[in-house]
Coordinates of C-alpha atoms and ligand atoms in Angstrom, one line a residue:
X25 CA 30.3 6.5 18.2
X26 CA 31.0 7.7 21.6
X27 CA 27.8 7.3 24.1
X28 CA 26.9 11.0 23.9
X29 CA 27.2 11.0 20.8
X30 CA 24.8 8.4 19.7
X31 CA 21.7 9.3 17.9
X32 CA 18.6 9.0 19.8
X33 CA 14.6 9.2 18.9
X34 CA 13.3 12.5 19.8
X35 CA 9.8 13.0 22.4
X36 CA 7.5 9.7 23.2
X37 CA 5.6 10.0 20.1
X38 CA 8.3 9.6 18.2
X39 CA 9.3 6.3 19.6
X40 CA 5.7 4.6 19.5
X41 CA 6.0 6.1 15.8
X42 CA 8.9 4.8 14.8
X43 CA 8.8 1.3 16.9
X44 CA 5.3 0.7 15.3
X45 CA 6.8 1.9 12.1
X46 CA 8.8 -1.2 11.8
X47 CA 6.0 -3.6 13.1
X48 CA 2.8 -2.4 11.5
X49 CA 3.8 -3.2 7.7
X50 CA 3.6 -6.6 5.4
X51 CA 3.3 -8.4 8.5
X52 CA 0.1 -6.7 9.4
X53 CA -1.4 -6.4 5.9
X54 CA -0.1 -9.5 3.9
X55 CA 1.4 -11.8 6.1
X56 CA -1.5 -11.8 8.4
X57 CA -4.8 -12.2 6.2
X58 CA -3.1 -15.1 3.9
X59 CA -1.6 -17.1 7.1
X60 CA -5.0 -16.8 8.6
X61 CA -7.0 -17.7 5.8
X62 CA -5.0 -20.4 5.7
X63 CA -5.0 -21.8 9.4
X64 CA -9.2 -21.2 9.3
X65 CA -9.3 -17.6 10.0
X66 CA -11.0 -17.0 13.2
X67 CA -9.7 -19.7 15.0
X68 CA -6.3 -18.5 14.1
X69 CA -7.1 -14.9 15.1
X70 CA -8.3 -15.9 18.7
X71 CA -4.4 -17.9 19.3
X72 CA -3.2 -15.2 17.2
X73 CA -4.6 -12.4 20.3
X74 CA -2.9 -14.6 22.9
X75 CA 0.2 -14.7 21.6
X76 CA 0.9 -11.0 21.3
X77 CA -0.2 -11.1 24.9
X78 CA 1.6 -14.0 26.5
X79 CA 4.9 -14.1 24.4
X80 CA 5.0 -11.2 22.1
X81 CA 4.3 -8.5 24.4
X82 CA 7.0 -10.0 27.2
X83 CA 10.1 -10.5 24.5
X84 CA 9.8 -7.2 23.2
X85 CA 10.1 -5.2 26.6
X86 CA 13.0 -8.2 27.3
X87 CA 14.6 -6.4 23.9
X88 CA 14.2 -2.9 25.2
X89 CA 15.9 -3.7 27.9
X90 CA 19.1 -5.2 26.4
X91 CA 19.0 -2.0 23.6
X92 CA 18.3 0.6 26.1
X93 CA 20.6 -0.4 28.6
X94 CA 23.3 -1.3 26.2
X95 CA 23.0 1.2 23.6
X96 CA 24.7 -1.0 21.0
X97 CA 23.5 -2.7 17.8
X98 CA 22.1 -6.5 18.3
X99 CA 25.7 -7.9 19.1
X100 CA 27.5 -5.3 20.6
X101 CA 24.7 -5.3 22.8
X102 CA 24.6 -8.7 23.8
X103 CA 27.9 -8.6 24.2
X104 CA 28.0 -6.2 26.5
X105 CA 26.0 -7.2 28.8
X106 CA 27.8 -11.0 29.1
X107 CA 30.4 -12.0 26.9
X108 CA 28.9 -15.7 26.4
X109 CA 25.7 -14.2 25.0
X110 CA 26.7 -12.6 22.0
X111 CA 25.8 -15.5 20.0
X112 CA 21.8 -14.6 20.5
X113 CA 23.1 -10.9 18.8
X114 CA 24.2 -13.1 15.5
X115 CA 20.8 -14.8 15.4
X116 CA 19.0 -11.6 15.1
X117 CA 21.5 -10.7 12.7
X118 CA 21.0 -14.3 10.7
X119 CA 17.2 -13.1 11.0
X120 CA 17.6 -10.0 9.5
X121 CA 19.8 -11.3 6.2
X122 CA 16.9 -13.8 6.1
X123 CA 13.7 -11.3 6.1
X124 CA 16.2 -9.2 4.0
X125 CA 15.2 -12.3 1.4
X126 CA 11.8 -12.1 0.9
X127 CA 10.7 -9.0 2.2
X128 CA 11.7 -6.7 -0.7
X129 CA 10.2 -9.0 -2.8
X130 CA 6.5 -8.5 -1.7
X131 CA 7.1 -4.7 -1.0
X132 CA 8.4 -4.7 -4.7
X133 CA 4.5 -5.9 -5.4
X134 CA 3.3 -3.5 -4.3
X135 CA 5.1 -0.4 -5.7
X136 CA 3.8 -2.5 -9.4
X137 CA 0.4 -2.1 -7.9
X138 CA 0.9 1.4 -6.7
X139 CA 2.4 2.2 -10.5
X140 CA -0.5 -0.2 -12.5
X141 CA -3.3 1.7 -10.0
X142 CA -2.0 5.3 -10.7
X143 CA -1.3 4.7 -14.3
X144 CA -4.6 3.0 -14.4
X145 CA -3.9 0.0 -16.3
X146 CA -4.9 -2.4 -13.3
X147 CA -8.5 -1.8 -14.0
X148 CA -8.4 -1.2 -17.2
X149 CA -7.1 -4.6 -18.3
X150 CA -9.5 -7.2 -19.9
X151 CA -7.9 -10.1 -17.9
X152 CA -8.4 -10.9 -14.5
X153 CA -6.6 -9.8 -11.4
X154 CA -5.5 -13.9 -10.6
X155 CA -4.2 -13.3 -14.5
X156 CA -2.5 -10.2 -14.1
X157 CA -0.6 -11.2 -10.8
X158 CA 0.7 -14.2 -12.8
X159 CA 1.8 -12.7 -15.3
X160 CA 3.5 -9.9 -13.5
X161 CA 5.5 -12.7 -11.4
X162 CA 6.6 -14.3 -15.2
X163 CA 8.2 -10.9 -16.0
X164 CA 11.3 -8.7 -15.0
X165 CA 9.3 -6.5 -12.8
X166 CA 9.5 -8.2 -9.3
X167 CA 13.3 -8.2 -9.5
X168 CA 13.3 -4.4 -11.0
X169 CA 10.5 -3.2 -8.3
X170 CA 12.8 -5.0 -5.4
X171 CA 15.8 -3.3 -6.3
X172 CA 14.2 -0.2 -6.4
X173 CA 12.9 -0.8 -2.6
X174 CA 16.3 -1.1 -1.6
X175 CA 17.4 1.8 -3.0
X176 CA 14.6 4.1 -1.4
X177 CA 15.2 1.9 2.0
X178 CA 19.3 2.7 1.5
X179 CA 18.8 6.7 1.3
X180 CA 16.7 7.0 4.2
X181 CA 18.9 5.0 6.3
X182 CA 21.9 6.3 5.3
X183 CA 20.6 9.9 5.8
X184 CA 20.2 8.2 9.6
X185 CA 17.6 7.3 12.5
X186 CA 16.7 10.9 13.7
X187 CA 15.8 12.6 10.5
X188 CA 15.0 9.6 7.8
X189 CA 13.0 7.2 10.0
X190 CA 11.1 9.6 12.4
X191 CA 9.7 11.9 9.7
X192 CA 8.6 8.7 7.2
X193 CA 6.8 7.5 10.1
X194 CA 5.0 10.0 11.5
X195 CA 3.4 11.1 8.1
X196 CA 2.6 6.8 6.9
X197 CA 0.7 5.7 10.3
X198 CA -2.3 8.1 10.7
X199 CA -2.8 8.1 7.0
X200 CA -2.9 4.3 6.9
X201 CA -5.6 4.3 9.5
X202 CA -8.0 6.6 7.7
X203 CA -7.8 4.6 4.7
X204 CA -8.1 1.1 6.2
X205 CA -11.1 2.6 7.9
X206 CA -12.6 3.8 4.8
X207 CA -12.4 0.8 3.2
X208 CA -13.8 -1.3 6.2
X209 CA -17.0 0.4 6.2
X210 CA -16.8 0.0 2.2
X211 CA -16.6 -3.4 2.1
X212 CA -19.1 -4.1 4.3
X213 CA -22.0 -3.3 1.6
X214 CA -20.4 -5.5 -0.9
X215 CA -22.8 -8.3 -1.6
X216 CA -22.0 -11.5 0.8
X217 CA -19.8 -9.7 2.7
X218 CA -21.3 -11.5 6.3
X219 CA -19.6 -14.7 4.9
X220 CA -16.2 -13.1 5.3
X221 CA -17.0 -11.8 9.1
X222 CA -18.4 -15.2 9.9
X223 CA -14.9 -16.1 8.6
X224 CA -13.0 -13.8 10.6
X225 CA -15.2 -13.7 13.8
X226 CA -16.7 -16.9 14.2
X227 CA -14.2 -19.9 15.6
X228 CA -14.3 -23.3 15.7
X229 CA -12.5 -23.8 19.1
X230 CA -11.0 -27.5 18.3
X231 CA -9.3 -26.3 15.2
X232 CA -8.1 -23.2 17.1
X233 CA -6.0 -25.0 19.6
X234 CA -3.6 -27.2 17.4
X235 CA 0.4 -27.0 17.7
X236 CA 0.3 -25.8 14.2
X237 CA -1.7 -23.1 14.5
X238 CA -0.5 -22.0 17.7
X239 CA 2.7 -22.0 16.1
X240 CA 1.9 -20.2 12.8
X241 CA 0.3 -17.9 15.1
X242 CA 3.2 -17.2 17.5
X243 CA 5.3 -17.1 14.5
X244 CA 3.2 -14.5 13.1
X245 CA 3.2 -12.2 16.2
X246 CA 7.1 -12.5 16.3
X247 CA 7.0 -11.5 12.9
X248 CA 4.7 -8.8 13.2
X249 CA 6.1 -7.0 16.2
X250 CA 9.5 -7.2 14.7
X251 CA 10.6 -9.5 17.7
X252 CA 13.2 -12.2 18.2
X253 CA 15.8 -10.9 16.0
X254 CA 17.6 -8.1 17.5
X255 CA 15.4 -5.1 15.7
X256 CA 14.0 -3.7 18.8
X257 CA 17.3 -4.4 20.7
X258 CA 18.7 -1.6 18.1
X259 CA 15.9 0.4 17.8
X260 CA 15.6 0.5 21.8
X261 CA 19.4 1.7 21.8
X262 CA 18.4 5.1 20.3
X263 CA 16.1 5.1 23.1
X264 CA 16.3 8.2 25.8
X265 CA 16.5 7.0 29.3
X266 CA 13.6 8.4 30.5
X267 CA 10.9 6.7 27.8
X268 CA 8.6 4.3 29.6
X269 CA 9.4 0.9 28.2
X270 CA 6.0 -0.8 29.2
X271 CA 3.9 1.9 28.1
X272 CA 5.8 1.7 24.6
X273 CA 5.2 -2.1 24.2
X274 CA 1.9 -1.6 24.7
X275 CA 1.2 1.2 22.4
X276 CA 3.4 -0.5 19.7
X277 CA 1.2 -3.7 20.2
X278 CA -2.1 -3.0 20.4
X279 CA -1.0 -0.1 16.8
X280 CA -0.2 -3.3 15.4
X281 CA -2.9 -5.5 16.4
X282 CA -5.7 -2.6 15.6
X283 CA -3.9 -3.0 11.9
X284 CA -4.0 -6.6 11.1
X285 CA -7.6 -6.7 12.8
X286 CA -8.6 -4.0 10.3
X287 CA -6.9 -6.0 7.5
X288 CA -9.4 -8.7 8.2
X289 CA -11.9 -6.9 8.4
X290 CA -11.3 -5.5 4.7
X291 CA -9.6 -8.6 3.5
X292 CA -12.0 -11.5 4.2
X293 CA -15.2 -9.8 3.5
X294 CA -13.8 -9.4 0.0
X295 CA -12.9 -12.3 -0.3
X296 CA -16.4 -14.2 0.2
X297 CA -18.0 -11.0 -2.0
X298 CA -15.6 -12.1 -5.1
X299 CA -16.1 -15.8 -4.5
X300 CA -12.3 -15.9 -4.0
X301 CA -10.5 -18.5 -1.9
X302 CA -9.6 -16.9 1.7
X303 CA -6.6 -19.8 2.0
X304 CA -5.2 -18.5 -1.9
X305 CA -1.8 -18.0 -0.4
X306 CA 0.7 -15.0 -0.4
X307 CA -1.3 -13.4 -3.6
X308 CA -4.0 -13.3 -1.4
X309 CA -4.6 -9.2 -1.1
X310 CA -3.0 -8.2 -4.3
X311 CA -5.8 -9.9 -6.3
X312 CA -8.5 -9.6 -3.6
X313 CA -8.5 -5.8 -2.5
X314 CA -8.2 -4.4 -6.5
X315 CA -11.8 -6.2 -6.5
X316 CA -12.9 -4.0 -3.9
X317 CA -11.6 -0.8 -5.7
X318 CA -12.9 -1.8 -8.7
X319 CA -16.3 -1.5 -7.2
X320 CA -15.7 1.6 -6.2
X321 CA -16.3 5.1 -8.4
X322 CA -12.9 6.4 -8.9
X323 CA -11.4 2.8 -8.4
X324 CA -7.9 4.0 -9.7
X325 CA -7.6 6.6 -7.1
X326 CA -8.5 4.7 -4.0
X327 CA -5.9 1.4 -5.1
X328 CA -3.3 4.1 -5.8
X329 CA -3.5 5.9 -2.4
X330 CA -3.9 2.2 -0.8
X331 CA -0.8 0.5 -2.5
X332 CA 0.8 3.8 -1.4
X333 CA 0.4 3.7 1.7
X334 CA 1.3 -0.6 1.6
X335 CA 4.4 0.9 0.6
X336 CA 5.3 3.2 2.8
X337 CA 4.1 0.6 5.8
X338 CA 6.6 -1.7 4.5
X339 CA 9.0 1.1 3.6
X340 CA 9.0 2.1 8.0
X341 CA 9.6 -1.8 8.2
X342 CA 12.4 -2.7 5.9
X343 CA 14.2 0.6 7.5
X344 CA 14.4 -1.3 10.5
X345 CA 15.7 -4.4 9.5
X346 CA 18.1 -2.6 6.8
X347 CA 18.9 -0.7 10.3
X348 CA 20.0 -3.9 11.8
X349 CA 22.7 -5.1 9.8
X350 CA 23.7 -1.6 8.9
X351 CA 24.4 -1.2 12.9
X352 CA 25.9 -3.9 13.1
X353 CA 28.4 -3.6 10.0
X354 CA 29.2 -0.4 11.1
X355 CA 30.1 -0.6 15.1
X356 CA 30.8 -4.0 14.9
X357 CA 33.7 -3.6 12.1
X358 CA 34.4 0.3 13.0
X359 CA 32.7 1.4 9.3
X360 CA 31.2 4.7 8.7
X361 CA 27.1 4.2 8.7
X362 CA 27.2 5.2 5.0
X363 CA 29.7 1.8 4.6
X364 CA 27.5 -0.4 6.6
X365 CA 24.2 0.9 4.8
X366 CA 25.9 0.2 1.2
X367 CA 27.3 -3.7 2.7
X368 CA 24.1 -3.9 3.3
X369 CA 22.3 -2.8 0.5
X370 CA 24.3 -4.9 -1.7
X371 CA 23.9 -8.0 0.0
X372 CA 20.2 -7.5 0.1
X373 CA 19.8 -7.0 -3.4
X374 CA 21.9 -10.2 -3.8
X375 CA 19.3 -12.0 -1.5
X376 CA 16.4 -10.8 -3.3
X377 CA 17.5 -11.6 -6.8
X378 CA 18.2 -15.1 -5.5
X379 CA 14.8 -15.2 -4.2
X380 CA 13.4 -14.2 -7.4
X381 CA 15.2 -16.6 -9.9
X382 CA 16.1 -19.7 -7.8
X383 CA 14.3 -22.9 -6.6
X384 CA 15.6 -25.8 -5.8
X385 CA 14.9 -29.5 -4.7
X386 CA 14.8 -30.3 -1.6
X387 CA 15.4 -33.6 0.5
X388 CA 15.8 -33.7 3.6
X389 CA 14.6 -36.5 6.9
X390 CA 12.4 -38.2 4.5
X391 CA 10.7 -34.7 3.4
X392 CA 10.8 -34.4 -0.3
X393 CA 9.6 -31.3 -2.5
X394 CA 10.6 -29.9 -5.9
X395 CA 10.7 -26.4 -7.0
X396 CA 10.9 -24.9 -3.2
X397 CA 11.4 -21.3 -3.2
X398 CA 13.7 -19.3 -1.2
X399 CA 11.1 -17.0 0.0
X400 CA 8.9 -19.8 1.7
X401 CA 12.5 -21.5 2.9
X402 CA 13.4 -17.6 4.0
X403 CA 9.9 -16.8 5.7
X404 CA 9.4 -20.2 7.4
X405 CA 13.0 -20.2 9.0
X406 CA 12.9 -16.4 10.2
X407 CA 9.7 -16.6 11.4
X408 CA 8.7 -20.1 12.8
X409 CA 12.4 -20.7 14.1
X410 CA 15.1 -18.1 14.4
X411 CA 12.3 -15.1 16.0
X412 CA 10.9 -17.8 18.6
X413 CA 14.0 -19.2 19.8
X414 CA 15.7 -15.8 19.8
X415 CA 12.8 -14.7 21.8
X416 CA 13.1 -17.4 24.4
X417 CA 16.6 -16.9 25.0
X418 CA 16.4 -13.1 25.5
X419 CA 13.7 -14.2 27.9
X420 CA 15.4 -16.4 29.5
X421 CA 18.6 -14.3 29.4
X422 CA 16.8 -11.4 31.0
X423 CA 15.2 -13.2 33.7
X424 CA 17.9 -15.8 34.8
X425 CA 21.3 -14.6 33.2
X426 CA 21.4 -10.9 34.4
X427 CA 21.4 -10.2 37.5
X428 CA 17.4 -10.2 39.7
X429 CA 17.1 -6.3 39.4
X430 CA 17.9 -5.8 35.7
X431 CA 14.5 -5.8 34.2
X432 CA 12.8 -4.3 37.4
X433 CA 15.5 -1.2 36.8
X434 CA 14.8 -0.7 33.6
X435 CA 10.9 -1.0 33.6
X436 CA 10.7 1.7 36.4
X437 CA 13.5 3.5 35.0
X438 CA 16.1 2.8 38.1
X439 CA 13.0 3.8 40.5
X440 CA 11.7 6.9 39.3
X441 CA 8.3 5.1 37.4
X442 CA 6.0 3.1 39.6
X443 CA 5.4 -0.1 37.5
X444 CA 2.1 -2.0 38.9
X445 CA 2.6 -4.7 36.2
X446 CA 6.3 -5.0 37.4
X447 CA 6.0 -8.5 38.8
X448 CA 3.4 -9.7 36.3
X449 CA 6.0 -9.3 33.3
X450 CA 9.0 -10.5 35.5
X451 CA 6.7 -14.2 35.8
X452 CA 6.1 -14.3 32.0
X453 CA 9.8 -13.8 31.3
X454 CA 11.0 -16.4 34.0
X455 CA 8.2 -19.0 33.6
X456 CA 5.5 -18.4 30.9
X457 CA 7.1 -17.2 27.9
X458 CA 10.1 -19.4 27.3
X459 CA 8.6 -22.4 28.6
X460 CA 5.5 -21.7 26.4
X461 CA 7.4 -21.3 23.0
X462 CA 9.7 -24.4 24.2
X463 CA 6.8 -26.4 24.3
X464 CA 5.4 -25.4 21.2
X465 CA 8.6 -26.0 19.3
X466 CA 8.6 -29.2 20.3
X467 CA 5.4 -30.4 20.0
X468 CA 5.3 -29.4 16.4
X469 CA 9.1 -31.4 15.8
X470 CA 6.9 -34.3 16.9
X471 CA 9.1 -34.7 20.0
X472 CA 6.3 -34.3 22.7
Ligands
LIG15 N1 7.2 -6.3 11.6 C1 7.5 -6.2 10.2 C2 6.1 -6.4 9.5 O1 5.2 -6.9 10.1 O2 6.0 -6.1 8.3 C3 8.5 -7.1 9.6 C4 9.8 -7.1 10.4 C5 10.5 -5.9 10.5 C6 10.2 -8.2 11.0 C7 11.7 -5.9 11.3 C8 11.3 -8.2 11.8 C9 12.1 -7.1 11.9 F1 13.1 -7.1 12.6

């Protein structure tokens, strides 16, 4: 595509919308609640805060830069700009096969739950929700409802960015707010609801500040901004000149922070009012928030417009990761974008039916386990590994590869913004960020 030629987002709505689109999805409202009931909820929120601020926020503007400036997909664009560095494009692209995995999968769940809330047969069934979500994993469905996602994901990214991802986004994103709302205030008159705030509000400092958690929570900021694996390198490529980079990070931040910090309030509340377990895992919300509905007149309703708009939060995100590798097979081996959406496609449904029907044994440094499964191998590598270190080198190759103006040119847009936080986020990229997940990674490989 020539360079006038290439598509670009439309006014500066559009490219909060869309940018947010791909981080406010799963991330935000499954990934988040289960990996912080997990790592003791409040303590892990409190690291959680910090690390969109001190690495998250920083990496993602370090993105926008490459994208803007290069207007390529992740390794074209890295390319571009220094011939050594295209390697850190193929990482993104690794990332993005890797997400690819899992991600279906779970947004599968949640079109069954859409279907089972609309058709009404979620709360009309005599068993149990923990029942019901194991015996919806034991059948066909979650390979079916995955296929299905990449079919809906294929047609509005082969239709391209302008018209597909802008309009899905700006409908999904005020919509999901209203109803996360609702359901906050909801929740809160559920019986032993305090439990879940004290939860979710209330940290025990010592257990906050361990490697793990500071690593699960960096992770999950990575994951949940879509940073560290090339997606807002491509998605800053469609970019017009004139968008204010900063102001953009911010927005897309904070969207997605307000999001998983509703999540938890909706989440953990219900969770202490049903006498579930907040650590339960990855089934976490799919058998907590139907108890919510289900105290609720017109229970049916409510879970269907919810798992609706689930779906469509993760539909904004898979686009962008399907956008990814579509870019990339398509500049990157001169395709049409209808070619490099169908590669893609295909591979992804081969990921996720792998995901769905393999495990495997695994054995490796003295660390044994039997029946691993692809999506815990899949999530833990994409976001504990490949998004950090991906991050840190685009920080580092920001701030000490390109040459000393590059950042400060594109933050003030060659001059023509004043940037008062200019020389604060030029010290993160140098110094704080990169050394900061360095450490971490280390630490937790038991090497410092
Ligand atoms: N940020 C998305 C979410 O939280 O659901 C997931 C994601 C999308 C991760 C795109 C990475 C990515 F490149």
């Amino acid at each position: 595509m020539s360079e006038d030629k290439r598509a670009s987002f439309g006014g500066k709505l559009s490219v909060v919308l869309v940018a947010a689109g791909s981080a406010i999805g799963l991330g935000a409202l499954w990934r988040f609640p289960y990996i912080a009931g997990k790592h003791g909820g409040a303590a892990f929120l409190i690291v959680f805060l910090l690390s969109i601020f001190v690495v998250g926020i920083p990496a993602m503007l370090a993105e926008f830069a490459v994208g803007r400036k290069s207007r390529k997909n992740a390794v074209g664009a890295f390319r571009q700009l220094s011939k050594k560095w295209s390697w850190l494009g193929y990482n993104g692209v690794l990332g993005a096969l890797l997400i690819t995995g899992f991600y279906y999968i779970v947004a599968g769940w949640s079109l069954e739950y859409l279907v089972n809330s609309a058709t009404g047969l979620l709360y009309s069934s005599p068993v149990s929700f923990t029942e019901q979500f194991a015996a919806f994993q034991a059948s066909w469905r979650p390979a079916f409802y995955a296929v299905v996602f990449i079919l809906l994901t294929h047609i509005i990214v082969a239709r391209g960015v302008e018209k597909g991802i802008e309009k899905a986004s700006r409908i999904m994103m005020p919509a999901l707010f209203v109803i996360l709302i609702i359901m906050a205030v909801r929740v809160a008159f559920m019986p032993n609801s305090i439990e879940g705030y004290r939860f979710f509000l209330s940290p025990n400092f010592k257990e906050a500040f361990t490697s793990e958690t500071i690593m699960m929570a960096i992770g999950q900021a990575f994951f949940s901004l879509s940073v560290g694996m090339g997606c807002m390198v491509t998605y800053a490529s469609y970019f017009k000149k004139n968008n204010n980079l900063v102001s953009t990070s911010l927005n897309v931040s904070l969207l997605t922070l307000l999001v998983s910090l509703l999540a938890g309030l909706v989440i953990f509340p219900a969770v202490f009012s049903a006498g579930l377990q907040p650590a339960e895992g990855p089934s976490l919300i799919f058998i907590t928030l139907p108890e919510i509905f289900k105290a609720m007149p017109l229970a049916s309703l409510w879970s269907t417009v919810f798992f609706l708009l689930v779906m469509l939060a993760s539909l904004t995100s898979t686009i962008s990761f399907h956008e990814v590798l579509t870019a990339y097979f398509a500049e990157e081996f001169k395709l049409s974008r209808k070619w490099g959406a169908r590669i893609t496609s295909a591979i992804s449904v081969l990921l996720s039916l792998l995901t769905v029907y393999c495990v495997f044994d695994f054995d490796f440094l003295g660390v044994k386990a039997t029946g691993v499964s692809f999506m815990d191998v899949f999530d833990y590598v994409s976001a504990n590994i490949l998004m950090p270190l991906g991050a840190m080198f685009t920080c580092i190759f920001v701030a000490w590869v390109m040459e000393r103006n590059f950042m400060r040119d594109e933050i003030t847009n060659y001059g023509s913004l004043k940037s008062y936080v200019m020389p604060v986020v030029v010290f993160m990229l140098r110094y704080v960020t990169p050394l900061l997940i360095l450490y971490i990674f280390f630490k937790n490989l038991g090497i410092l």
